[in-house]
Short mmCIF file of C-alpha atoms and ligand atoms in Angstrom, two decimals:
data_model
loop_
_atom_site.label_atom_id
_atom_site.label_comp_id
_atom_site.label_asym_id
_atom_site.label_seq_id
_atom_site.Cartn_x
_atom_site.Cartn_y
_atom_site.Cartn_z
CA MET A 184 0.00 0.00 0.00
CA VAL A 185 1.19 3.51 -0.80
CA GLY A 186 1.74 5.45 2.42
CA SER A 187 2.20 9.18 2.74
CA ILE A 188 3.74 11.40 0.07
CA VAL A 189 5.86 14.45 0.87
CA LEU A 190 5.80 17.49 -1.40
CA PHE A 191 9.18 19.12 -0.90
CA GLY A 192 10.77 22.31 -2.19
CA PRO A 193 11.65 25.93 -1.40
CA PRO A 194 8.99 28.52 -0.59
CA GLY A 195 7.29 29.56 -3.83
CA ALA A 196 8.19 26.34 -5.65
CA GLY A 197 4.52 25.69 -6.38
CA LYS A 198 3.86 23.04 -3.73
CA GLY A 199 0.43 24.43 -2.82
CA THR A 200 -0.51 24.86 -6.48
CA GLN A 201 0.48 21.32 -7.43
CA ALA A 202 -0.94 19.72 -4.26
CA GLY A 203 -4.47 19.88 -5.71
CA ARG A 204 -3.53 17.58 -8.61
CA ILE A 205 -1.90 15.09 -6.29
CA VAL A 206 -4.95 15.05 -4.01
CA GLU A 207 -7.14 14.30 -7.05
CA LEU A 208 -4.85 11.55 -8.30
CA THR A 209 -4.22 9.84 -4.98
CA SER A 210 -7.32 10.72 -2.89
CA LYS A 211 -4.98 11.47 0.00
CA PRO A 212 -5.82 14.54 2.09
CA GLN A 213 -3.43 17.48 1.91
CA VAL A 214 -1.73 18.28 5.20
CA SER A 215 -0.11 21.70 4.98
CA THR A 216 1.62 22.85 8.17
CA GLY A 217 1.65 26.41 6.77
CA ASP A 218 -2.17 26.33 6.38
CA MET A 219 -2.57 24.79 9.85
CA LEU A 220 -0.39 27.50 11.37
CA ARG A 221 -2.26 30.27 9.54
CA ALA A 222 -5.54 28.83 10.88
CA ALA A 223 -4.05 28.86 14.41
CA VAL A 224 -2.95 32.49 13.95
CA LYS A 225 -6.45 33.42 12.80
CA SER A 226 -8.06 31.66 15.76
CA GLY A 227 -5.90 33.75 18.11
CA SER A 228 -4.83 30.69 20.15
CA PRO A 229 -1.66 31.03 22.29
CA MET A 230 0.12 28.62 19.93
CA GLY A 231 -0.99 30.67 16.92
CA LEU A 232 0.21 33.91 18.47
CA ALA A 233 3.59 32.40 19.30
CA ALA A 234 3.92 30.89 15.79
CA LYS A 235 3.05 34.22 14.15
CA GLU A 236 6.24 35.83 15.46
CA TYR A 237 8.36 33.23 13.69
CA MET A 238 6.28 33.28 10.52
CA ASP A 239 6.34 37.07 10.19
CA ALA A 240 10.12 37.01 10.58
CA GLY A 241 10.52 34.32 7.91
CA LEU A 242 11.85 31.83 10.47
CA LEU A 243 10.82 28.24 11.04
CA VAL A 244 8.39 27.54 13.87
CA PRO A 245 10.07 25.30 16.52
CA ASP A 246 10.07 21.58 15.79
CA ASP A 247 8.13 20.56 18.92
CA VAL A 248 5.17 22.75 17.93
CA ILE A 249 5.12 21.36 14.39
CA ILE A 250 5.50 17.76 15.48
CA GLY A 251 2.64 18.21 17.96
CA LEU A 252 0.39 19.57 15.20
CA ILE A 253 1.23 16.65 12.90
CA GLN A 254 0.73 14.02 15.60
CA GLU A 255 -2.73 15.41 16.26
CA ARG A 256 -3.62 15.66 12.57
CA LEU A 257 -2.58 12.07 11.86
CA GLN A 258 -5.04 10.81 14.50
CA GLU A 259 -7.96 11.94 12.34
CA ASP A 260 -9.95 9.32 10.42
CA ASP A 261 -9.06 10.55 6.93
CA ALA A 262 -5.32 10.12 7.59
CA GLY A 263 -5.45 6.32 7.93
CA GLN A 264 -4.34 5.56 4.36
CA GLY A 265 -1.55 8.16 4.36
CA VAL A 266 -1.62 11.86 3.52
CA LEU A 267 0.05 14.39 1.25
CA PHE A 268 2.44 16.47 3.35
CA ASP A 269 2.92 19.98 1.97
CA GLY A 270 5.62 22.08 3.66
CA PHE A 271 6.46 19.34 6.17
CA PRO A 272 9.00 18.08 7.17
CA ARG A 273 11.26 21.12 7.00
CA THR A 274 14.09 19.97 9.28
CA ILE A 275 15.92 16.71 9.86
CA PRO A 276 14.48 16.35 13.41
CA GLN A 277 10.97 16.72 11.90
CA ALA A 278 11.75 13.98 9.35
CA GLU A 279 13.10 11.75 12.11
CA SER A 280 9.92 12.23 14.15
CA LEU A 281 7.78 11.58 11.10
CA GLU A 282 9.61 8.30 10.52
CA GLN A 283 8.37 7.15 13.96
CA ILE A 284 4.70 7.89 13.30
CA ALA A 285 4.01 7.36 9.57
CA THR A 286 5.35 5.62 6.47
CA VAL A 287 6.61 7.94 3.76
CA SER A 288 6.46 6.23 0.35
CA SER A 289 7.91 9.03 -1.77
CA VAL A 290 9.19 12.58 -1.65
CA ILE A 291 8.51 14.74 -4.69
CA SER A 292 11.02 17.58 -4.77
CA ILE A 293 10.03 20.58 -6.90
CA GLU A 294 13.28 22.35 -7.74
CA VAL A 295 13.36 26.08 -8.49
CA PRO A 296 16.42 28.36 -8.44
CA ASP A 297 16.48 31.22 -5.90
CA ASP A 298 16.38 33.98 -8.48
CA ALA A 299 12.99 32.77 -9.77
CA ILE A 300 11.51 32.51 -6.28
CA VAL A 301 11.35 36.14 -5.20
CA ASP A 302 9.20 37.16 -8.20
CA ARG A 303 6.94 34.19 -7.69
CA ILE A 304 6.31 34.93 -4.02
CA VAL A 305 6.01 38.69 -4.15
CA GLY A 306 3.36 38.43 -6.91
CA ARG A 307 1.42 35.69 -5.16
CA ARG A 308 -2.20 36.38 -4.13
CA MET A 309 -4.82 34.18 -2.46
CA ASP A 310 -8.59 34.04 -2.73
CA PRO A 311 -9.68 33.91 0.94
CA GLU A 312 -13.01 32.35 -0.05
CA THR A 313 -11.63 29.29 -1.86
CA GLY A 314 -7.96 29.19 -0.86
CA GLU A 315 -7.01 29.24 -4.54
CA ILE A 316 -3.59 30.72 -5.25
CA PHE A 317 -3.03 33.20 -8.09
CA HIS A 318 -0.10 35.27 -9.35
CA VAL A 319 -0.37 38.81 -10.70
CA GLN A 320 1.70 37.84 -13.74
CA PHE A 321 1.85 34.05 -14.03
CA LYS A 322 -1.72 33.14 -13.05
CA PRO A 323 -4.00 36.18 -13.03
CA ALA A 324 -7.29 35.86 -11.18
CA PRO A 325 -10.60 36.51 -12.99
CA PRO A 326 -11.35 40.27 -12.77
CA GLU A 327 -14.56 39.72 -10.78
CA ILE A 328 -12.68 38.31 -7.78
CA GLU A 329 -9.57 40.52 -8.01
CA ASP A 330 -10.78 42.91 -5.29
CA ARG A 331 -11.05 40.26 -2.63
CA LEU A 332 -7.60 38.70 -3.15
CA ILE A 333 -5.16 38.96 -0.28
CA GLN A 334 -1.39 38.83 0.02
CA ARG A 335 0.16 36.74 2.79
CA PRO A 336 1.90 38.97 5.35
CA ASP A 337 5.12 36.94 4.92
CA ASP A 338 5.12 37.26 1.13
CA THR A 339 7.17 40.48 1.11
CA GLU A 340 10.59 40.67 -0.52
CA GLU A 341 12.38 41.15 2.81
CA THR A 342 10.71 38.17 4.47
CA VAL A 343 11.27 35.99 1.40
CA ARG A 344 15.03 36.45 1.81
CA SER A 345 14.84 35.12 5.40
CA ARG A 346 12.60 32.26 4.31
CA LEU A 347 15.08 31.30 1.61
CA GLU A 348 17.92 31.40 4.09
CA ALA A 349 15.97 29.14 6.47
CA TYR A 350 15.27 26.84 3.52
CA HIS A 351 18.93 26.52 2.53
CA ASN A 352 20.24 26.11 6.08
CA GLN A 353 17.58 23.91 7.64
CA THR A 354 15.39 22.32 4.96
CA ALA A 355 17.53 21.70 1.85
CA PRO A 356 19.70 19.06 3.67
CA LEU A 357 16.57 16.89 3.77
CA ALA A 358 16.90 16.28 0.01
CA ASP A 359 20.05 14.21 0.59
CA TRP A 360 18.49 12.62 3.68
CA TYR A 361 15.54 11.32 1.64
CA SER A 362 17.73 10.55 -1.38
CA ASP A 363 19.88 8.30 0.84
CA ARG A 364 16.69 6.42 1.71
CA GLY A 365 15.82 5.99 -1.99
CA LEU A 366 12.66 8.09 -1.69
CA LEU A 367 13.46 11.31 -3.57
CA ILE A 368 11.95 12.11 -6.97
CA ARG A 369 13.29 15.38 -8.41
CA ILE A 370 11.13 17.55 -10.66
CA ASP A 371 12.12 20.70 -12.55
CA GLY A 372 9.86 23.36 -11.06
CA ASN A 373 11.25 26.19 -13.16
CA ALA A 374 8.57 25.85 -15.84
CA SER A 375 4.93 26.77 -16.37
CA ILE A 376 2.30 25.54 -13.91
CA ASN A 377 1.04 23.09 -16.53
CA GLN A 378 4.48 21.75 -17.40
CA VAL A 379 5.27 21.20 -13.74
CA GLY A 380 1.85 19.55 -13.40
CA VAL A 381 2.74 17.06 -16.14
CA SER A 382 5.98 16.18 -14.33
CA VAL A 383 4.06 15.79 -11.07
CA GLU A 384 1.57 13.45 -12.75
CA ARG A 385 4.42 11.39 -14.15
CA ALA A 386 5.99 11.13 -10.70
CA ILE A 387 2.67 10.06 -9.18
CA SER A 388 2.19 7.35 -11.81
CA ARG A 389 5.59 5.94 -10.78
CA ILE A 390 4.50 5.87 -7.15
CA LEU A 391 0.99 4.39 -7.48
P1 LIG B 225 4.33 27.78 4.10
O1 LIG B 225 2.90 28.15 3.92
O2 LIG B 225 4.59 26.31 3.96
O3 LIG B 225 5.26 28.60 3.26
O4 LIG B 225 4.69 28.13 5.63
C1 LIG B 225 4.61 29.46 6.11
C2 LIG B 225 5.45 29.62 7.37
O5 LIG B 225 4.95 28.74 8.39
C3 LIG B 225 6.91 29.26 7.24
O6 LIG B 225 7.69 30.33 6.73
C4 LIG B 225 7.28 28.89 8.67
O7 LIG B 225 7.42 30.05 9.47
C5 LIG B 225 6.03 28.17 9.14
N1 LIG B 225 6.07 26.72 8.85
C6 LIG B 225 5.27 26.01 8.00
N2 LIG B 225 5.58 24.71 7.99
C7 LIG B 225 6.61 24.57 8.87
C8 LIG B 225 7.40 23.47 9.30
N3 LIG B 225 7.18 22.22 8.82
N4 LIG B 225 8.39 23.71 10.19
C9 LIG B 225 8.62 24.94 10.69
N5 LIG B 225 7.93 26.03 10.32
C10 LIG B 225 6.92 25.85 9.41
#
């Protein structure tokens, strides 16, 4: 049986955009720690308020908080056949904890060079009603919903630089970690949304 799948890559690689296709193809629920943290921030819980300080600074939220969130999420009924992790794990200790609680069948790494990332993130907009992600240049929203689109508070150029630094220092080493375990599938993410989607579909057909 295919267990969980990890969608891996730098901020702005297109993980959230491509996750929808993978959910359709695999019927596994998407588990995005970024979305879970944003929901906690919105709820005003003490954990959310503490996490917000890290998120606004472009830093990673401490491992114990993230691991606690994931442990709780994996108890839910829909997680029994494995899930699609999006934005998790982001550190080696997170991956080591995950190994104890779930089986990862494959890690799809969407690779995008740093110089393409800043433009992608700074132009990113979200529809708060549907969660759909647009881009002012690469994926414009229909004019009738343009007014309600929002920009994430951490999608500014300054914060992106910190997020990239955190990615290179703390998250990128996981590519070798998963490659050593024979689980890493690399995809060129420096292409159009549709082209990347085709590569994602190909990777999924190798996994299923
Ligand atoms: P994302 O939506 O995946 O880009 O995540 C937004 C922010 O939430 C990140 O910049 C981190 O501050 C925090 N975050 C999300 N997932 C994790 C994680 N697995 N480990 C640590 N921090 C995380």
